[in-house]
Coordinates of C-alpha atoms in Angstrom, one line a residue:
X1 CA 7.1 -1.1 6.5
X2 CA 5.2 -2.0 9.7
X3 CA 6.5 -0.7 13.0
X4 CA 9.9 -2.3 13.6
X5 CA 9.4 -4.7 10.7
X6 CA 9.8 -5.1 7.0
X7 CA 6.9 -7.2 5.8
X8 CA 7.1 -9.2 2.5
X9 CA 4.8 -11.5 0.7
X10 CA 5.6 -14.3 -1.8
X11 CA 3.5 -16.7 -3.8
X12 CA 4.6 -20.3 -3.7
X13 CA 4.4 -23.2 -6.1
X14 CA 1.0 -25.0 -6.2
X15 CA 0.5 -28.1 -4.2
X16 CA -1.8 -31.0 -5.3
X17 CA -3.7 -32.5 -2.4
X18 CA -5.3 -36.0 -2.2
X19 CA -8.3 -36.1 -4.4
X20 CA -6.7 -33.9 -7.1
X21 CA -7.3 -30.5 -5.5
X22 CA -4.7 -27.9 -6.4
X23 CA -3.9 -25.4 -3.7
X24 CA -2.2 -22.0 -4.4
X25 CA -0.9 -19.9 -1.6
X26 CA 0.6 -16.6 -0.6
X27 CA 2.8 -16.4 2.5
X28 CA 3.9 -13.3 4.5
X29 CA 7.0 -12.9 6.6
X30 CA 8.3 -10.2 9.0
X31 CA 12.0 -9.2 9.1
X32 CA 12.8 -7.4 12.3
X33 CA 14.4 -4.0 12.3
X34 CA 16.7 -2.4 14.9
X35 CA 16.9 1.2 13.7
X36 CA 17.7 0.9 10.0
X37 CA 19.3 -2.6 10.3
X38 CA 17.7 -5.9 9.8
X39 CA 18.2 -8.1 12.9
X40 CA 18.4 -11.4 11.1
X41 CA 15.1 -12.8 12.3
X42 CA 12.6 -14.0 9.8
X43 CA 9.1 -14.6 11.3
X44 CA 6.5 -16.4 9.3
X45 CA 3.0 -14.8 9.7
X46 CA 0.1 -15.8 7.5
X47 CA -0.8 -18.1 4.7
X48 CA -3.5 -17.2 2.2
X49 CA -4.8 -20.4 0.4
X50 CA -7.1 -20.7 -2.5
X51 CA -8.0 -23.4 -5.1
X52 CA -9.4 -20.8 -7.6
X53 CA -6.1 -20.0 -9.3
X54 CA -2.5 -18.9 -8.9
X55 CA -1.8 -16.2 -6.4
X56 CA 0.5 -13.2 -6.9
X57 CA 1.3 -11.7 -3.5
X58 CA -0.3 -8.3 -3.3
X59 CA 0.2 -4.8 -1.8
X60 CA 0.8 -4.5 1.9
X61 CA -0.3 -1.6 4.2
X62 CA 1.3 -1.4 7.6
X63 CA 1.1 0.9 10.7
X64 CA 3.5 1.9 13.5
X65 CA 2.4 -1.1 15.8
X66 CA 3.6 -3.9 13.5
X67 CA 0.1 -4.8 12.2
X68 CA -0.7 -4.8 8.5
X69 CA -3.2 -5.6 5.8
X70 CA -2.3 -7.5 2.6
X71 CA -4.6 -7.4 -0.4
X72 CA -3.9 -10.9 -1.6
X73 CA -4.2 -11.0 -5.4
X74 CA -4.4 -13.8 -7.9
X75 CA -6.2 -15.2 -10.9
X76 CA -9.8 -16.6 -10.4
X77 CA -10.7 -14.6 -7.3
X78 CA -11.2 -11.0 -6.4
X79 CA -8.4 -9.3 -4.3
X80 CA -8.8 -10.5 -0.7
X81 CA -8.0 -8.1 2.2
X82 CA -6.4 -10.1 5.0
X83 CA -5.4 -8.6 8.4
X84 CA -2.4 -9.6 10.5
X85 CA -2.0 -9.9 13.4
X86 CA -3.6 -10.0 16.8
X87 CA -1.6 -11.4 19.8
X88 CA -2.3 -14.8 18.2
X89 CA -0.4 -14.7 14.9
X90 CA -3.1 -15.8 12.5
X91 CA -4.5 -14.6 9.2
X92 CA -7.9 -12.9 9.6
X93 CA -9.8 -12.5 6.3
X94 CA -11.7 -9.3 6.2
X95 CA -13.8 -9.8 3.1
X96 CA -13.9 -13.5 2.2
X97 CA -15.9 -13.3 -0.9
X98 CA -14.7 -15.4 -3.8
X99 CA -17.6 -14.9 -6.2
X100 CA -16.4 -13.7 -9.7
X101 CA -18.7 -10.7 -9.4
X102 CA -17.8 -9.8 -5.8
X103 CA -16.7 -6.3 -5.0
X104 CA -13.0 -5.7 -5.6
X105 CA -10.7 -4.4 -2.8
X106 CA -8.5 -1.6 -4.2
X107 CA -7.0 0.2 -1.1
X108 CA -6.5 -0.4 2.6
X109 CA -5.2 1.3 5.8
X110 CA -5.1 0.8 9.6
X111 CA -6.2 3.5 12.0
X112 CA -6.1 2.5 15.7
X113 CA -8.5 -0.4 16.2
X114 CA -10.0 0.1 12.7
X115 CA -9.1 -1.8 9.6
X116 CA -10.3 0.2 6.6
X117 CA -10.5 -0.8 3.0
X118 CA -12.3 0.5 -0.1
X119 CA -14.4 -1.8 -2.3
X120 CA -15.2 -1.1 -6.0
X121 CA -18.7 -2.4 -6.7
X122 CA -20.0 -3.9 -9.9
X123 CA -21.9 -0.6 -10.8
X124 CA -18.7 1.5 -10.5
X125 CA -19.5 3.0 -7.1
X126 CA -17.2 2.6 -4.1
X127 CA -17.7 1.7 -0.5
X128 CA -15.5 2.4 2.5
X129 CA -15.5 -0.4 5.0
X130 CA -14.5 0.2 8.6
X131 CA -14.0 -3.0 10.6
X132 CA -13.1 -3.0 14.3
X133 CA -10.3 -5.5 15.2
X134 CA -10.0 -6.6 18.9
X135 CA -7.0 -8.2 20.5
X136 CA -9.2 -9.8 23.2
X137 CA -9.8 -13.6 23.2
X138 CA -12.6 -14.8 21.0
X139 CA -13.9 -13.2 17.8
X140 CA -11.4 -10.6 16.6
X141 CA -13.7 -8.8 14.3
X142 CA -16.9 -6.8 15.1
X143 CA -18.8 -3.7 14.1
X144 CA -18.4 -3.7 10.4
X145 CA -19.6 -0.3 9.1
X146 CA -19.9 0.6 5.4
X147 CA -20.3 4.1 3.9
X148 CA -20.5 5.2 0.2
X149 CA -17.7 7.5 -1.0
X150 CA -18.6 11.1 -1.9
X151 CA -17.1 10.8 -5.4
X152 CA -19.5 8.9 -7.7
X153 CA -17.1 7.3 -10.1
X154 CA -13.4 7.9 -9.4
X155 CA -10.8 6.4 -11.6
X156 CA -8.1 6.0 -8.8
X157 CA -8.4 5.8 -5.1
X158 CA -5.7 5.9 -2.3
X159 CA -6.3 5.5 1.4
X160 CA -4.5 6.6 4.5
X161 CA -5.5 7.0 8.2
X162 CA -8.2 9.7 8.3
X163 CA -8.1 10.6 4.6
X164 CA -9.1 9.3 1.1
X165 CA -7.7 10.7 -2.1
X166 CA -9.5 10.0 -5.4
X167 CA -9.2 11.1 -9.0
X168 CA -12.2 12.3 -11.0
X169 CA -12.9 9.8 -13.7
X170 CA -14.4 12.4 -16.1
X171 CA -11.2 14.3 -16.6
X172 CA -8.5 12.0 -15.0
X173 CA -6.8 15.2 -13.8
X174 CA -8.5 16.4 -10.6
X175 CA -7.8 15.0 -7.1
X176 CA -10.4 15.2 -4.4
X177 CA -9.5 14.8 -0.7
X178 CA -12.2 13.3 1.7
X179 CA -11.7 13.2 5.4
X180 CA -12.8 10.2 7.6
X181 CA -14.2 10.9 11.1
X182 CA -14.5 8.0 13.5
X183 CA -16.3 4.9 12.2
X184 CA -19.3 6.4 10.4
X185 CA -18.6 9.7 8.6
X186 CA -17.0 10.4 5.3
X187 CA -16.8 14.1 4.3
X188 CA -16.0 15.4 0.8
X189 CA -13.3 18.0 1.4
X190 CA -10.6 19.7 -0.7
X191 CA -10.5 19.6 -4.5
X192 CA -6.9 20.2 -5.7
X193 CA -6.0 22.2 -8.8
X194 CA -6.2 20.1 -12.0
X195 CA -3.0 18.5 -13.2
X196 CA -1.6 19.3 -16.7
X197 CA -2.0 15.7 -17.8
X198 CA -3.7 12.4 -16.9
X199 CA -3.0 11.0 -13.4
X200 CA -1.9 7.4 -13.7
X201 CA -0.9 6.6 -10.1
X202 CA -2.0 8.1 -6.8
X203 CA -0.6 7.9 -3.2
X204 CA -1.7 9.5 0.0
X205 CA -0.5 9.9 3.6
X206 CA -1.9 11.9 6.5
X207 CA -0.1 15.0 5.3
X208 CA 0.7 14.5 1.6
X209 CA -0.7 13.5 -1.8
X210 CA 1.5 12.2 -4.6
X211 CA 0.4 11.9 -8.2
X212 CA 2.2 10.4 -11.2
X213 CA 1.0 12.5 -14.2
X214 CA 1.4 11.5 -17.9
X215 CA 1.8 14.6 -20.1
X216 CA 2.3 15.1 -23.9
X217 CA 6.1 15.1 -23.3
X218 CA 6.5 12.3 -20.7
X219 CA 5.8 11.8 -17.1
X220 CA 6.2 13.9 -13.9
X221 CA 5.8 13.2 -10.2
X222 CA 3.9 15.8 -8.3
X223 CA 3.6 16.1 -4.5
X224 CA 1.1 18.2 -2.6
X225 CA 1.8 18.9 1.1
X226 CA -0.8 19.9 3.8
X227 CA -2.1 22.4 4.7
X228 CA -2.0 24.3 1.4
X229 CA -1.7 21.3 -0.9
X230 CA 0.3 23.4 -3.4
X231 CA 1.7 21.2 -6.2
X232 CA 5.4 20.7 -6.5
X233 CA 7.0 18.8 -9.4
X234 CA 9.8 16.6 -7.9
X235 CA 10.7 14.6 -11.0
X236 CA 10.3 14.6 -14.8
X237 CA 11.2 11.9 -17.3
X238 CA 10.4 10.2 -20.6
X239 CA 9.3 7.0 -18.9
X240 CA 7.3 6.4 -15.7
X241 CA 9.4 5.4 -12.7
X242 CA 9.2 1.6 -12.0
X243 CA 8.0 1.9 -8.4
X244 CA 6.9 4.8 -6.2
X245 CA 6.2 4.7 -2.4
X246 CA 5.1 7.2 0.1
X247 CA 5.2 7.4 3.9
X248 CA 4.7 10.4 6.3
X249 CA 6.3 13.3 4.3
X250 CA 8.7 11.1 2.3
X251 CA 8.4 10.0 -1.3
X252 CA 10.8 7.4 -2.7
X253 CA 10.9 6.4 -6.4
X254 CA 13.3 4.8 -8.9
X255 CA 15.2 7.1 -11.2
X256 CA 17.0 4.7 -13.5
X257 CA 19.1 2.5 -11.3
X258 CA 19.0 4.9 -8.4
X259 CA 16.4 5.1 -5.6
X260 CA 15.6 8.8 -5.0
X261 CA 13.9 10.5 -2.0
X262 CA 11.9 13.7 -1.8
X263 CA 10.9 15.6 1.4
X264 CA 9.5 19.1 1.4
X265 CA 12.0 21.3 -0.4
X266 CA 14.7 18.7 -0.8
X267 CA 15.6 15.8 -3.1
X268 CA 18.5 13.4 -2.8
X269 CA 19.6 9.9 -4.0
X270 CA 19.4 7.2 -1.3
X271 CA 21.0 4.2 -2.9
X272 CA 22.0 2.6 -6.1
X273 CA 20.4 -0.7 -7.2
X274 CA 22.6 -3.7 -7.9
X275 CA 19.8 -6.0 -9.2
X276 CA 16.2 -5.8 -10.4
X277 CA 13.9 -3.8 -8.1
X278 CA 10.9 -5.9 -7.1
X279 CA 9.5 -4.0 -4.1
X280 CA 9.8 -0.6 -2.5
X281 CA 8.5 0.9 0.8
X282 CA 9.1 3.8 3.2
X283 CA 7.7 4.7 6.6
X284 CA 9.2 8.2 6.4
X285 CA 12.3 7.4 8.4
X286 CA 13.6 4.5 6.4
X287 CA 13.4 3.0 2.9
X288 CA 13.2 -0.7 2.3
X289 CA 14.2 -2.1 -1.1
X290 CA 13.8 -5.7 -2.4
X291 CA 16.1 -6.4 -5.4
X292 CA 16.5 -9.6 -7.2
X293 CA 19.8 -10.8 -8.5
X294 CA 20.0 -11.0 -12.3
X295 CA 22.9 -13.4 -12.3
X296 CA 23.3 -17.0 -11.4
X297 CA 20.7 -19.7 -10.6
X298 CA 18.7 -19.8 -8.4
X299 CA 18.2 -16.1 -8.4
X300 CA 18.1 -14.6 -5.0
X301 CA 16.2 -11.6 -3.5
X302 CA 18.1 -9.2 -1.2
X303 CA 16.4 -6.8 1.3
X304 CA 18.2 -3.5 1.8
X305 CA 17.2 -0.9 4.4
X306 CA 18.6 2.6 4.6
X307 CA 17.9 5.8 6.6
X308 CA 16.4 8.7 4.6
X309 CA 16.6 12.4 4.8
X310 CA 14.3 13.8 7.5
X311 CA 12.1 16.8 6.7
X312 CA 11.9 19.8 9.1
X313 CA 9.7 19.2 12.1
X314 CA 8.7 16.1 14.1
X315 CA 8.2 12.7 12.5
X316 CA 4.7 11.4 12.5
X317 CA 4.7 7.6 13.1
X318 CA 2.8 5.5 10.6
X319 CA 3.1 2.8 8.1
X320 CA 4.2 2.9 4.6
X321 CA 3.3 1.2 1.3

């Protein structure tokens, strides 16, 4: 979800160029939204090309302005963060390093003019990169600033505007919140109470942290809301939910064939799936679902957008992932 758009990425079949070079690619598209309805327009955005190996799309991180970062994934190259778009719709690689031992991009977020992403280095340490993106003519990128993260060796990291959530690798149960101030400073902040099992997935927004925890009896989904960050279990099950997404103060996740939403103090079912869920996103006001038909050939993918329950208080604009 990126402003008034749903953004999706797809990898396409390889193309063999003259001379025998094989090119693999990932394309992104915007589907315009009016409220919670798609307006029917499909706008092609960027193309990520590589000859290193087959591409596989990748996670997308948007904001309220319509911009986004995709971490383009694939075999043969490290995940590549690509920004889109300035006034000139073009792909802007943020970390074009294809070496096999290059740092790996694991999380990204947009905050005003800053494109941020976290790199996992070969020695297990992590670096936060803040890159200023300009819409003026000429070079769109300037002032690349890097800072080491306070946590020495986290097992999981999630990033949102102004905040980083990480899981302590030694135990796999403790979440640390670090705040980001401006371009330069990263401060180690709050350490949340340990979970009762191993954290296997982690999500963060400006005002919420969500953890999927594996216990001796199954899985549970736990949310922590600012300012107290008190844990609240919103779901339990024998199997992990297929997909989870977070935006503003909304969590959406699959509960069997149903997409369920959680806001502070309330849980409700949003919609029932008719096909195979392949992507899920929310910006706090809406949920977008991509489901693939399991019948007939060729199989088609449908995009469904629905309004979600609003928590008490004002909505804070922002992207979802």
